[in-house]
mmCIF file of C-alpha atoms in Angstrom:
data_model
loop_
_atom_site.group_PDB
_atom_site.id
_atom_site.type_symbol
_atom_site.label_atom_id
_atom_site.label_comp_id
_atom_site.label_asym_id
_atom_site.label_seq_id
_atom_site.Cartn_x
_atom_site.Cartn_y
_atom_site.Cartn_z
ATOM 1 C CA MET A 1022 37.940 -26.850 188.450
ATOM 2 C CA GLY A 1023 37.180 -30.524 189.037
ATOM 3 C CA SER A 1024 39.094 -32.841 191.332
ATOM 4 C CA SER A 1025 40.563 -34.726 188.350
ATOM 5 C CA ASP A 1026 41.989 -31.460 186.966
ATOM 6 C CA THR A 1027 43.458 -30.649 190.360
ATOM 7 C CA ILE A 1028 45.082 -34.071 190.659
ATOM 8 C CA GLN A 1029 46.436 -33.757 187.132
ATOM 9 C CA ALA A 1030 47.851 -30.309 187.880
ATOM 10 C CA PHE A 1031 49.600 -31.450 191.062
ATOM 11 C CA THR A 1032 50.950 -34.482 189.170
ATOM 12 C CA PHE A 1033 52.498 -32.122 186.625
ATOM 13 C CA ALA A 1034 53.909 -30.041 189.479
ATOM 14 C CA PHE A 1035 55.360 -33.147 191.137
ATOM 15 C CA PHE A 1036 57.149 -34.274 187.974
ATOM 16 C CA SER A 1037 58.413 -30.753 187.425
ATOM 17 C CA ALA A 1038 60.186 -31.110 190.788
ATOM 18 C CA VAL A 1039 61.617 -34.521 189.835
ATOM 19 C CA PHE A 1040 63.041 -33.262 186.522
ATOM 20 C CA ASN A 1041 64.245 -29.988 188.013
ATOM 21 C CA GLY A 1042 66.024 -31.894 190.765
ATOM 22 C CA SER A 1043 67.878 -34.112 188.306
ATOM 23 C CA PHE A 1044 69.271 -31.798 185.650
ATOM 24 C CA ALA A 1045 72.131 -30.275 187.686
ATOM 25 C CA ALA A 1046 73.540 -33.729 188.458
ATOM 26 C CA CYS A 1047 74.648 -34.009 184.817
ATOM 27 C CA ALA A 1048 77.343 -31.409 185.505
ATOM 28 C CA LYS A 1049 78.847 -33.734 188.111
ATOM 29 C CA LEU A 1050 79.061 -36.666 185.693
ATOM 30 C CA THR A 1051 81.338 -35.067 183.101
ATOM 31 C CA PRO A 1052 84.399 -37.299 182.476
ATOM 32 C CA ILE A 1053 86.680 -34.263 182.108
ATOM 33 C CA PRO A 1054 86.478 -30.761 183.631
ATOM 34 C CA VAL A 1055 84.214 -28.402 181.692
ATOM 35 C CA ASP A 1056 83.740 -24.705 182.212
ATOM 36 C CA PRO A 1057 80.264 -23.958 183.660
ATOM 37 C CA VAL A 1058 79.560 -21.368 180.938
ATOM 38 C CA LEU A 1059 80.424 -23.838 178.194
ATOM 39 C CA PHE A 1060 78.315 -26.501 179.878
ATOM 40 C CA THR A 1061 75.448 -23.990 179.969
ATOM 41 C CA PHE A 1062 75.763 -23.603 176.197
ATOM 42 C CA TYR A 1063 75.417 -27.367 175.800
ATOM 43 C CA ASN A 1064 72.444 -27.187 178.152
ATOM 44 C CA SER A 1065 70.773 -24.495 176.016
ATOM 45 C CA ILE A 1066 70.988 -26.809 173.008
ATOM 46 C CA GLY A 1067 69.026 -29.412 174.959
ATOM 47 C CA VAL A 1068 66.433 -26.795 175.950
ATOM 48 C CA LEU A 1069 66.070 -25.664 172.337
ATOM 49 C CA LEU A 1070 65.738 -29.199 170.951
ATOM 50 C CA SER A 1071 63.156 -30.248 173.555
ATOM 51 C CA SER A 1072 61.257 -26.985 173.015
ATOM 52 C CA LEU A 1073 61.033 -27.520 169.262
ATOM 53 C CA LEU A 1074 59.635 -31.000 169.862
ATOM 54 C CA THR A 1075 56.469 -29.346 171.200
ATOM 55 C CA LEU A 1076 55.657 -27.811 167.789
ATOM 56 C CA PRO A 1077 53.788 -30.872 166.411
ATOM 57 C CA PHE A 1078 51.453 -30.725 169.419
ATOM 58 C CA LEU A 1079 50.462 -27.102 168.815
ATOM 59 C CA LEU A 1080 47.591 -25.851 166.703
ATOM 60 C CA ASN A 1081 49.702 -23.045 165.264
ATOM 61 C CA THR A 1082 50.471 -23.255 161.556
ATOM 62 C CA THR A 1083 53.446 -20.916 161.993
ATOM 63 C CA PHE A 1084 56.162 -20.637 164.627
ATOM 64 C CA PRO A 1085 54.488 -19.116 167.732
ATOM 65 C CA PHE A 1086 57.080 -16.384 168.285
ATOM 66 C CA SER A 1087 56.886 -14.478 171.569
ATOM 67 C CA PHE A 1088 59.309 -11.768 172.648
ATOM 68 C CA MET A 1089 58.366 -12.525 176.247
ATOM 69 C CA GLY A 1090 59.461 -16.113 175.615
ATOM 70 C CA ILE A 1091 62.873 -14.832 174.506
ATOM 71 C CA ILE A 1092 63.180 -12.856 177.755
ATOM 72 C CA ALA A 1093 62.105 -15.855 179.838
ATOM 73 C CA GLY A 1094 64.676 -18.044 178.099
ATOM 74 C CA SER A 1095 67.364 -15.452 178.833
ATOM 75 C CA LEU A 1096 66.424 -15.417 182.520
ATOM 76 C CA TYR A 1097 66.824 -19.188 182.518
ATOM 77 C CA ILE A 1098 70.326 -19.032 181.053
ATOM 78 C CA ILE A 1099 71.450 -16.517 183.671
ATOM 79 C CA SER A 1100 69.987 -18.717 186.382
ATOM 80 C CA ILE A 1101 71.502 -21.907 185.018
ATOM 81 C CA MET A 1102 74.989 -20.415 184.738
ATOM 82 C CA PHE A 1103 74.872 -19.591 188.423
ATOM 83 C CA SER A 1104 73.515 -23.074 189.221
ATOM 84 C CA PHE A 1105 76.385 -24.945 187.563
ATOM 85 C CA ALA A 1106 78.858 -22.649 189.319
ATOM 86 C CA THR A 1107 77.071 -23.425 192.593
ATOM 87 C CA VAL A 1108 77.373 -27.186 192.062
ATOM 88 C CA GLU A 1109 81.109 -26.802 191.513
ATOM 89 C CA LEU A 1110 81.557 -24.626 194.620
ATOM 90 C CA ILE A 1111 79.390 -26.227 197.313
ATOM 91 C CA GLY A 1112 77.866 -29.360 195.787
ATOM 92 C CA LEU A 1113 74.451 -30.404 194.574
ATOM 93 C CA SER A 1114 72.546 -31.093 197.802
ATOM 94 C CA VAL A 1115 73.481 -27.863 199.598
ATOM 95 C CA GLY A 1116 73.337 -25.757 196.431
ATOM 96 C CA GLN A 1117 69.847 -26.835 195.481
ATOM 97 C CA GLY A 1118 68.747 -26.366 199.068
ATOM 98 C CA VAL A 1119 69.644 -22.685 198.976
ATOM 99 C CA TRP A 1120 68.551 -21.822 195.442
ATOM 100 C CA GLY A 1121 65.345 -23.837 195.777
ATOM 101 C CA GLY A 1122 64.342 -21.895 198.881
ATOM 102 C CA ALA A 1123 65.138 -18.516 197.363
ATOM 103 C CA ALA A 1124 63.195 -19.429 194.225
ATOM 104 C CA ILE A 1125 60.193 -20.557 196.299
ATOM 105 C CA LEU A 1126 60.001 -17.150 197.956
ATOM 106 C CA VAL A 1127 60.480 -15.253 194.677
ATOM 107 C CA SER A 1128 57.964 -17.388 192.763
ATOM 108 C CA PHE A 1129 55.371 -17.066 195.544
ATOM 109 C CA LEU A 1130 55.679 -13.273 195.561
ATOM 110 C CA CYS A 1131 55.521 -13.187 191.750
ATOM 111 C CA GLY A 1132 52.433 -15.393 191.809
ATOM 112 C CA VAL A 1133 50.629 -13.107 194.245
ATOM 113 C CA LEU A 1134 51.835 -9.717 193.012
ATOM 114 C CA ILE A 1135 52.068 -10.330 189.254
ATOM 115 C CA PHE A 1136 49.880 -13.327 188.376
ATOM 116 C CA GLY A 1137 47.188 -12.207 190.809
ATOM 117 C CA ASN A 1138 46.985 -15.447 192.836
ATOM 118 C CA SER A 1139 45.033 -14.920 196.056
ATOM 119 C CA VAL A 1140 46.088 -15.736 199.625
ATOM 120 C CA GLU A 1141 43.474 -16.937 202.101
ATOM 121 C CA SER A 1142 45.411 -16.061 205.252
ATOM 122 C CA VAL A 1143 48.417 -13.792 205.599
ATOM 123 C CA MET A 1144 49.372 -15.509 208.873
ATOM 124 C CA ILE A 1145 49.381 -18.946 207.218
ATOM 125 C CA ALA A 1146 51.445 -17.499 204.386
ATOM 126 C CA PHE A 1147 54.050 -16.228 206.874
ATOM 127 C CA LEU A 1148 54.006 -19.580 208.682
ATOM 128 C CA SER A 1149 54.533 -21.370 205.378
ATOM 129 C CA LEU A 1150 57.497 -19.165 204.507
ATOM 130 C CA PHE A 1151 58.949 -19.678 207.995
ATOM 131 C CA LEU A 1152 58.769 -23.461 207.533
ATOM 132 C CA LEU A 1153 60.340 -23.146 204.094
ATOM 133 C CA PHE A 1154 63.270 -21.104 205.369
ATOM 134 C CA THR A 1155 63.720 -23.406 208.364
ATOM 135 C CA GLY A 1156 63.881 -26.387 206.026
ATOM 136 C CA ILE A 1157 66.279 -24.575 203.734
ATOM 137 C CA PHE A 1158 68.595 -23.668 206.599
ATOM 138 C CA GLY A 1159 68.604 -27.255 207.834
ATOM 139 C CA ILE A 1160 69.453 -28.608 204.391
ATOM 140 C CA ALA A 1161 72.139 -26.037 203.623
ATOM 141 C CA MET A 1162 73.724 -26.155 207.083
ATOM 142 C CA ASN A 1163 73.060 -29.805 207.947
ATOM 143 C CA HIS A 1164 76.517 -30.291 209.474
ATOM 144 C CA THR A 1165 76.252 -27.239 211.763
ATOM 145 C CA VAL A 1166 72.699 -28.093 212.792
ATOM 146 C CA ALA A 1167 73.768 -31.672 213.552
ATOM 147 C CA ASP A 1168 76.584 -30.296 215.751
ATOM 148 C CA LEU A 1169 74.009 -28.389 217.787
ATOM 149 C CA LEU A 1170 71.355 -31.118 217.950
ATOM 150 C CA PHE A 1171 73.733 -33.939 218.816
ATOM 151 C CA SER A 1172 76.157 -31.857 220.918
ATOM 152 C CA ARG A 1173 79.075 -32.772 218.689
ATOM 153 C CA THR A 1174 82.463 -31.153 218.674
ATOM 154 C CA ASN A 1175 83.555 -29.460 215.460
ATOM 155 C CA ASN A 1176 86.587 -31.672 214.933
ATOM 156 C CA ASN A 1177 84.868 -33.775 212.301
ATOM 157 C CA ARG A 1178 85.007 -32.121 208.898
ATOM 158 C CA ALA A 1179 82.415 -34.407 207.299
ATOM 159 C CA GLY A 1180 79.875 -31.666 206.708
ATOM 160 C CA GLN A 1181 79.230 -29.070 204.065
ATOM 161 C CA TYR A 1182 82.923 -28.307 203.501
ATOM 162 C CA GLU A 1183 83.762 -31.940 202.725
ATOM 163 C CA VAL A 1184 82.449 -31.629 199.197
ATOM 164 C CA ILE A 1185 84.759 -28.642 198.652
ATOM 165 C CA GLU A 1186 87.769 -30.693 199.738
ATOM 166 C CA ASP A 1187 86.641 -33.630 197.616
ATOM 167 C CA ASN A 1188 86.137 -31.392 194.591
ATOM 168 C CA LEU A 1189 89.623 -29.936 194.975
ATOM 169 C CA GLU A 1190 91.155 -33.397 195.296
ATOM 170 C CA GLU A 1191 89.178 -34.587 192.258
ATOM 171 C CA VAL A 1192 90.394 -31.616 190.228
ATOM 172 C CA GLU A 1193 94.002 -32.353 191.194
ATOM 173 C CA GLU A 1194 93.653 -35.975 190.140
ATOM 174 C CA LYS A 1195 92.129 -34.978 186.803
ATOM 175 C CA GLU A 1196 94.771 -32.300 186.282
ATOM 176 C CA ALA A 1197 97.467 -34.890 186.890
ATOM 177 C CA SER A 1198 95.916 -37.175 184.288
ATOM 178 C CA PHE A 1199 96.088 -34.267 181.809
ATOM 179 C CA GLY A 1200 99.785 -33.778 182.513
ATOM 180 C CA ASN A 1201 99.188 -30.395 184.131
ATOM 181 C CA THR A 1202 102.237 -29.529 186.227
ATOM 182 C CA GLN A 1203 100.939 -26.216 187.532
ATOM 183 C CA GLN A 1204 101.229 -25.978 191.307
ATOM 184 C CA THR A 1205 97.896 -26.020 193.095
ATOM 185 C CA THR A 1206 97.013 -23.588 195.865
ATOM 186 C CA THR A 1207 97.218 -24.864 199.413
ATOM 187 C CA ARG A 1208 93.748 -25.725 200.645
ATOM 188 C CA THR A 1209 93.239 -23.843 203.881
ATOM 189 C CA THR A 1210 90.184 -23.526 206.063
ATOM 190 C CA THR A 1211 89.849 -19.877 205.032
ATOM 191 C CA ALA A 1212 89.893 -20.800 201.354
ATOM 192 C CA MET A 1213 87.192 -23.405 201.894
ATOM 193 C CA LYS A 1214 85.003 -20.924 203.760
ATOM 194 C CA ASN A 1215 85.436 -18.349 201.003
ATOM 195 C CA LYS A 1216 84.457 -20.950 198.452
ATOM 196 C CA PHE A 1217 81.413 -21.870 200.525
ATOM 197 C CA VAL A 1218 80.302 -18.223 200.778
ATOM 198 C CA ALA A 1219 80.775 -17.762 197.026
ATOM 199 C CA GLY A 1220 78.709 -20.882 196.406
ATOM 200 C CA ILE A 1221 75.893 -19.637 198.650
ATOM 201 C CA ALA A 1222 75.902 -16.291 196.828
ATOM 202 C CA CYS A 1223 75.660 -18.033 193.451
ATOM 203 C CA ALA A 1224 72.824 -20.214 194.751
ATOM 204 C CA VAL A 1225 70.867 -17.137 195.881
ATOM 205 C CA MET A 1226 71.246 -15.639 192.399
ATOM 206 C CA VAL A 1227 69.904 -18.874 190.946
ATOM 207 C CA GLY A 1228 66.826 -18.497 193.132
ATOM 208 C CA LEU A 1229 66.274 -14.838 192.240
ATOM 209 C CA PHE A 1230 66.403 -15.407 188.494
ATOM 210 C CA GLY A 1231 65.006 -18.947 188.575
ATOM 211 C CA GLY A 1232 61.933 -18.037 190.570
ATOM 212 C CA ALA A 1233 60.981 -15.401 187.987
ATOM 213 C CA ILE A 1234 61.685 -17.400 184.821
ATOM 214 C CA LEU A 1235 58.051 -17.758 183.717
ATOM 215 C CA VAL A 1236 56.940 -14.312 184.924
ATOM 216 C CA PRO A 1237 57.248 -12.886 181.356
ATOM 217 C CA MET A 1238 54.519 -15.352 180.345
ATOM 218 C CA SER A 1239 52.036 -13.265 182.345
ATOM 219 C CA PHE A 1240 52.679 -10.312 180.015
ATOM 220 C CA THR A 1241 51.792 -12.321 176.909
ATOM 221 C CA SER A 1242 48.399 -11.111 175.715
ATOM 222 C CA ASP A 1243 48.228 -13.240 172.564
ATOM 223 C CA GLU A 1244 46.578 -16.586 173.357
ATOM 224 C CA ALA A 1245 48.455 -18.128 170.423
ATOM 225 C CA THR A 1246 51.704 -17.833 172.397
ATOM 226 C CA GLN A 1247 50.456 -18.823 175.849
ATOM 227 C CA GLY A 1248 50.762 -22.149 177.616
ATOM 228 C CA LEU A 1249 52.620 -24.821 175.674
ATOM 229 C CA ALA A 1250 52.928 -22.435 172.708
ATOM 230 C CA PHE A 1251 55.207 -20.308 174.925
ATOM 231 C CA VAL A 1252 57.829 -23.081 174.996
ATOM 232 C CA PRO A 1253 59.357 -22.791 171.470
ATOM 233 C CA SER A 1254 60.184 -19.096 171.953
ATOM 234 C CA PHE A 1255 61.511 -19.906 175.402
ATOM 235 C CA GLY A 1256 63.891 -22.494 173.939
ATOM 236 C CA LEU A 1257 64.975 -20.099 171.202
ATOM 237 C CA GLY A 1258 65.619 -17.355 173.735
ATOM 238 C CA SER A 1259 67.726 -19.595 175.959
ATOM 239 C CA PHE A 1260 69.852 -20.716 173.019
ATOM 240 C CA LEU A 1261 70.360 -17.205 171.617
ATOM 241 C CA CYS A 1262 71.277 -15.802 175.037
ATOM 242 C CA SER A 1263 73.829 -18.538 175.612
ATOM 243 C CA LEU A 1264 75.132 -18.140 172.059
ATOM 244 C CA ILE A 1265 75.886 -14.490 172.839
ATOM 245 C CA ILE A 1266 77.254 -14.893 176.364
ATOM 246 C CA THR A 1267 79.530 -17.909 175.778
ATOM 247 C CA PRO A 1268 81.936 -16.398 173.174
ATOM 248 C CA LEU A 1269 82.014 -13.092 175.069
ATOM 249 C CA TYR A 1270 82.936 -14.939 178.252
ATOM 250 C CA PHE A 1271 85.818 -16.825 176.640
ATOM 251 C CA ARG A 1272 86.924 -13.819 174.603
ATOM 252 C CA ILE A 1273 86.963 -11.270 177.425
ATOM 253 C CA PHE A 1274 86.616 -12.615 180.967
ATOM 254 C CA LYS A 1275 88.296 -15.985 180.567
ATOM 255 C CA LYS A 1276 91.197 -14.457 178.644
ATOM 256 C CA GLU A 1277 91.781 -11.838 181.352
ATOM 257 C CA GLU A 1278 91.591 -14.555 184.011
ATOM 258 C CA GLU A 1279 94.212 -16.671 182.265
ATOM 259 C CA GLU A 1280 96.504 -13.706 181.674
ATOM 260 C CA SER A 1281 96.382 -12.727 185.345
ATOM 261 C CA HIS A 1282 97.083 -16.363 186.376
ATOM 262 C CA ASN A 1283 94.175 -16.266 188.814
ATOM 263 C CA THR A 1284 92.388 -19.361 187.529
ATOM 264 C CA THR A 1285 90.913 -21.510 190.277
ATOM 265 C CA ARG A 1286 90.571 -24.540 188.067
ATOM 266 C CA SER A 1287 92.597 -25.806 185.110
ATOM 267 C CA PHE A 1288 90.766 -27.185 182.116
ATOM 268 C CA PRO A 1289 92.143 -29.517 179.443
ATOM 269 C CA SER A 1290 94.017 -27.876 176.581
ATOM 270 C CA SER A 1291 92.629 -27.808 173.042
ATOM 271 C CA SER A 1292 95.233 -30.376 171.948
ATOM 272 C CA PHE A 1293 94.113 -32.735 174.697
ATOM 273 C CA MET A 1294 90.481 -32.295 173.665
ATOM 274 C CA ASN A 1295 91.280 -32.972 170.022
ATOM 275 C CA ASN A 1296 92.912 -36.261 170.996
ATOM 276 C CA ASN A 1297 90.025 -37.260 173.231
ATOM 277 C CA ILE A 1298 86.978 -36.513 171.126
ATOM 278 C CA THR A 1299 84.968 -39.249 172.852
ATOM 279 C CA LEU A 1300 85.265 -37.525 176.222
ATOM 280 C CA LEU A 1301 84.313 -34.210 174.619
ATOM 281 C CA LEU A 1302 81.200 -35.775 173.085
ATOM 282 C CA LYS A 1303 80.244 -37.204 176.487
ATOM 283 C CA ASN A 1304 80.484 -33.713 177.994
ATOM 284 C CA ILE A 1305 78.302 -32.290 175.217
ATOM 285 C CA GLY A 1306 75.803 -35.129 175.583
ATOM 286 C CA LEU A 1307 75.519 -34.625 179.328
ATOM 287 C CA GLY A 1308 75.007 -30.892 178.824
ATOM 288 C CA ILE A 1309 72.241 -31.488 176.283
ATOM 289 C CA LEU A 1310 70.653 -34.071 178.580
ATOM 290 C CA SER A 1311 70.642 -31.564 181.456
ATOM 291 C CA GLY A 1312 68.808 -29.078 179.241
ATOM 292 C CA ILE A 1313 66.216 -31.657 178.219
ATOM 293 C CA LEU A 1314 65.614 -32.698 181.826
ATOM 294 C CA TRP A 1315 65.188 -29.129 183.013
ATOM 295 C CA ASN A 1316 62.865 -28.227 180.155
ATOM 296 C CA LEU A 1317 60.680 -31.254 180.844
ATOM 297 C CA GLY A 1318 60.223 -29.873 184.343
ATOM 298 C CA ASN A 1319 59.552 -26.429 182.885
ATOM 299 C CA ILE A 1320 56.884 -27.807 180.533
ATOM 300 C CA CYS A 1321 55.242 -29.640 183.428
ATOM 301 C CA SER A 1322 55.087 -26.367 185.383
ATOM 302 C CA ILE A 1323 53.591 -24.525 182.415
ATOM 303 C CA CYS A 1324 50.872 -27.187 182.220
ATOM 304 C CA ALA A 1325 50.195 -26.891 185.966
ATOM 305 C CA ILE A 1326 50.158 -23.075 186.307
ATOM 306 C CA PRO A 1327 46.743 -22.409 184.645
ATOM 307 C CA ARG A 1328 45.094 -24.940 186.971
ATOM 308 C CA ILE A 1329 46.691 -24.249 190.366
ATOM 309 C CA GLY A 1330 48.436 -20.891 189.873
ATOM 310 C CA TYR A 1331 52.051 -19.712 189.671
ATOM 311 C CA ALA A 1332 52.283 -19.200 193.431
ATOM 312 C CA THR A 1333 51.572 -22.915 193.891
ATOM 313 C CA ALA A 1334 53.033 -24.656 190.833
ATOM 314 C CA TYR A 1335 56.448 -22.987 190.841
ATOM 315 C CA PRO A 1336 57.149 -23.380 194.577
ATOM 316 C CA ILE A 1337 56.398 -27.100 194.183
ATOM 317 C CA MET A 1338 58.850 -27.238 191.290
ATOM 318 C CA GLN A 1339 61.493 -25.669 193.510
ATOM 319 C CA CYS A 1340 61.035 -28.482 196.031
ATOM 320 C CA SER A 1341 63.228 -30.306 193.547
ATOM 321 C CA LEU A 1342 66.001 -29.726 196.086
ATOM 322 C CA PHE A 1343 64.778 -32.889 197.839
ATOM 323 C CA PHE A 1344 65.404 -35.009 194.753
ATOM 324 C CA GLY A 1345 68.661 -33.226 194.025
ATOM 325 C CA GLY A 1346 69.677 -33.760 197.632
ATOM 326 C CA LEU A 1347 68.994 -37.480 197.341
ATOM 327 C CA LEU A 1348 71.369 -37.648 194.383
ATOM 328 C CA GLY A 1349 73.939 -35.564 196.243
ATOM 329 C CA ILE A 1350 73.826 -37.808 199.304
ATOM 330 C CA PHE A 1351 73.413 -41.309 197.910
ATOM 331 C CA PHE A 1352 75.023 -41.046 194.466
ATOM 332 C CA PHE A 1353 77.707 -38.366 194.773
ATOM 333 C CA LYS A 1354 78.383 -38.995 198.502
ATOM 334 C CA GLU A 1355 78.564 -35.272 199.217
ATOM 335 C CA VAL A 1356 77.224 -35.758 202.750
ATOM 336 C CA GLN A 1357 78.302 -38.997 204.449
ATOM 337 C CA ASP A 1358 77.794 -38.515 208.179
ATOM 338 C CA ARG A 1359 74.600 -40.259 209.352
ATOM 339 C CA GLN A 1360 73.635 -37.495 211.738
ATOM 340 C CA ASP A 1361 74.092 -34.907 208.987
ATOM 341 C CA ILE A 1362 71.897 -36.988 206.699
ATOM 342 C CA SER A 1363 69.215 -37.325 209.380
ATOM 343 C CA VAL A 1364 69.164 -33.527 209.734
ATOM 344 C CA PHE A 1365 68.846 -33.256 205.951
ATOM 345 C CA PHE A 1366 65.754 -35.468 205.915
ATOM 346 C CA MET A 1367 64.178 -33.785 208.944
ATOM 347 C CA SER A 1368 64.692 -30.448 207.217
ATOM 348 C CA ALA A 1369 63.228 -31.836 204.005
ATOM 349 C CA VAL A 1370 60.061 -32.820 205.882
ATOM 350 C CA ILE A 1371 59.776 -29.273 207.244
ATOM 351 C CA LEU A 1372 60.389 -27.880 203.765
ATOM 352 C CA PHE A 1373 57.661 -30.021 202.196
ATOM 353 C CA ALA A 1374 55.277 -29.110 205.017
ATOM 354 C CA GLY A 1375 55.849 -25.445 204.246
ATOM 355 C CA ALA A 1376 55.362 -25.977 200.504
ATOM 356 C CA ILE A 1377 52.121 -27.931 201.059
ATOM 357 C CA LEU A 1378 50.768 -25.337 203.481
ATOM 358 C CA LEU A 1379 51.668 -22.584 201.037
ATOM 359 C CA SER A 1380 49.910 -24.420 198.223
ATOM 360 C CA MET A 1381 46.742 -24.922 200.266
ATOM 361 C CA ASN A 1382 46.670 -21.238 201.194
ATOM 362 C CA THR A 1383 46.920 -19.831 197.653
ATOM 363 C CA HIS A 1384 44.440 -19.960 194.766
ATOM 364 C CA VAL A 1385 44.240 -18.896 191.142
#
């Protein structure tokens, strides 16, 4: 492979990280509260539409159907549902830090064990993974790490739990604007910690499923459904999976939750939504946009994988946590303390160093 092909492949991988780091931010921009599962359905529409737009660029005269593409799309939906839940629980910057790191590890192992990518040195591979996990820990626990590095006391709550408090306050304000008189639960330190743990767990699930999204592509033997031709079936699979899960969720799980009065967040009533169709359309538009952004990153990864391998292309895509973290810090103000932010950037440097070292140590 020539140097121009290598540069092109890494350019695709870079933009996959940019797009992948931007899509989750759409969930934070919704003008009214939206259930993560419903937002995922909107997202799947965006994935389907952007996937179908690849058809004119294919040589196929018929729809390049691939059952493996359907499975891959389903894995994406499961991953994305956990990701939107993560954003709601612990915020964008911390959430992407955790799920990005887990996905890097999973995608690297899949690249070596399933796609057959080779590793030059096992020791360098372990060093790379150590740097990745160190960077991940620093990003996810920036407040705690800053306490240790700068010998701070723990009286300042401006770290990773601040976003949880802010989210709860934001929900209360929105609930008040909807005329919701239901009493809210007292926000205690224990409740915030439980919410943080739940968010971390969701983020890990995102990484497990997200890191393996394109693994089914390796089991596609028909060349007519490989590469870019894999995308239409992927989009169809994501939409069908969400189309099945969404009504089941609202019919079974959401109904039981409402009947038991254990809801952690109140959403606008149907009458409110009917009277505010503009806000509803904005929610749908943001969900579709998130799907388009993610799928652009996915397409970039698919274009990069044949040239530099799954074990390289997908870990680079998961470095999207840096771009997501930038949005979380500077746009959403999820982390405001300067020392916390400095730890975030130091950890990001370590993370990128690990990703680069990992990339240099693996080959197709």
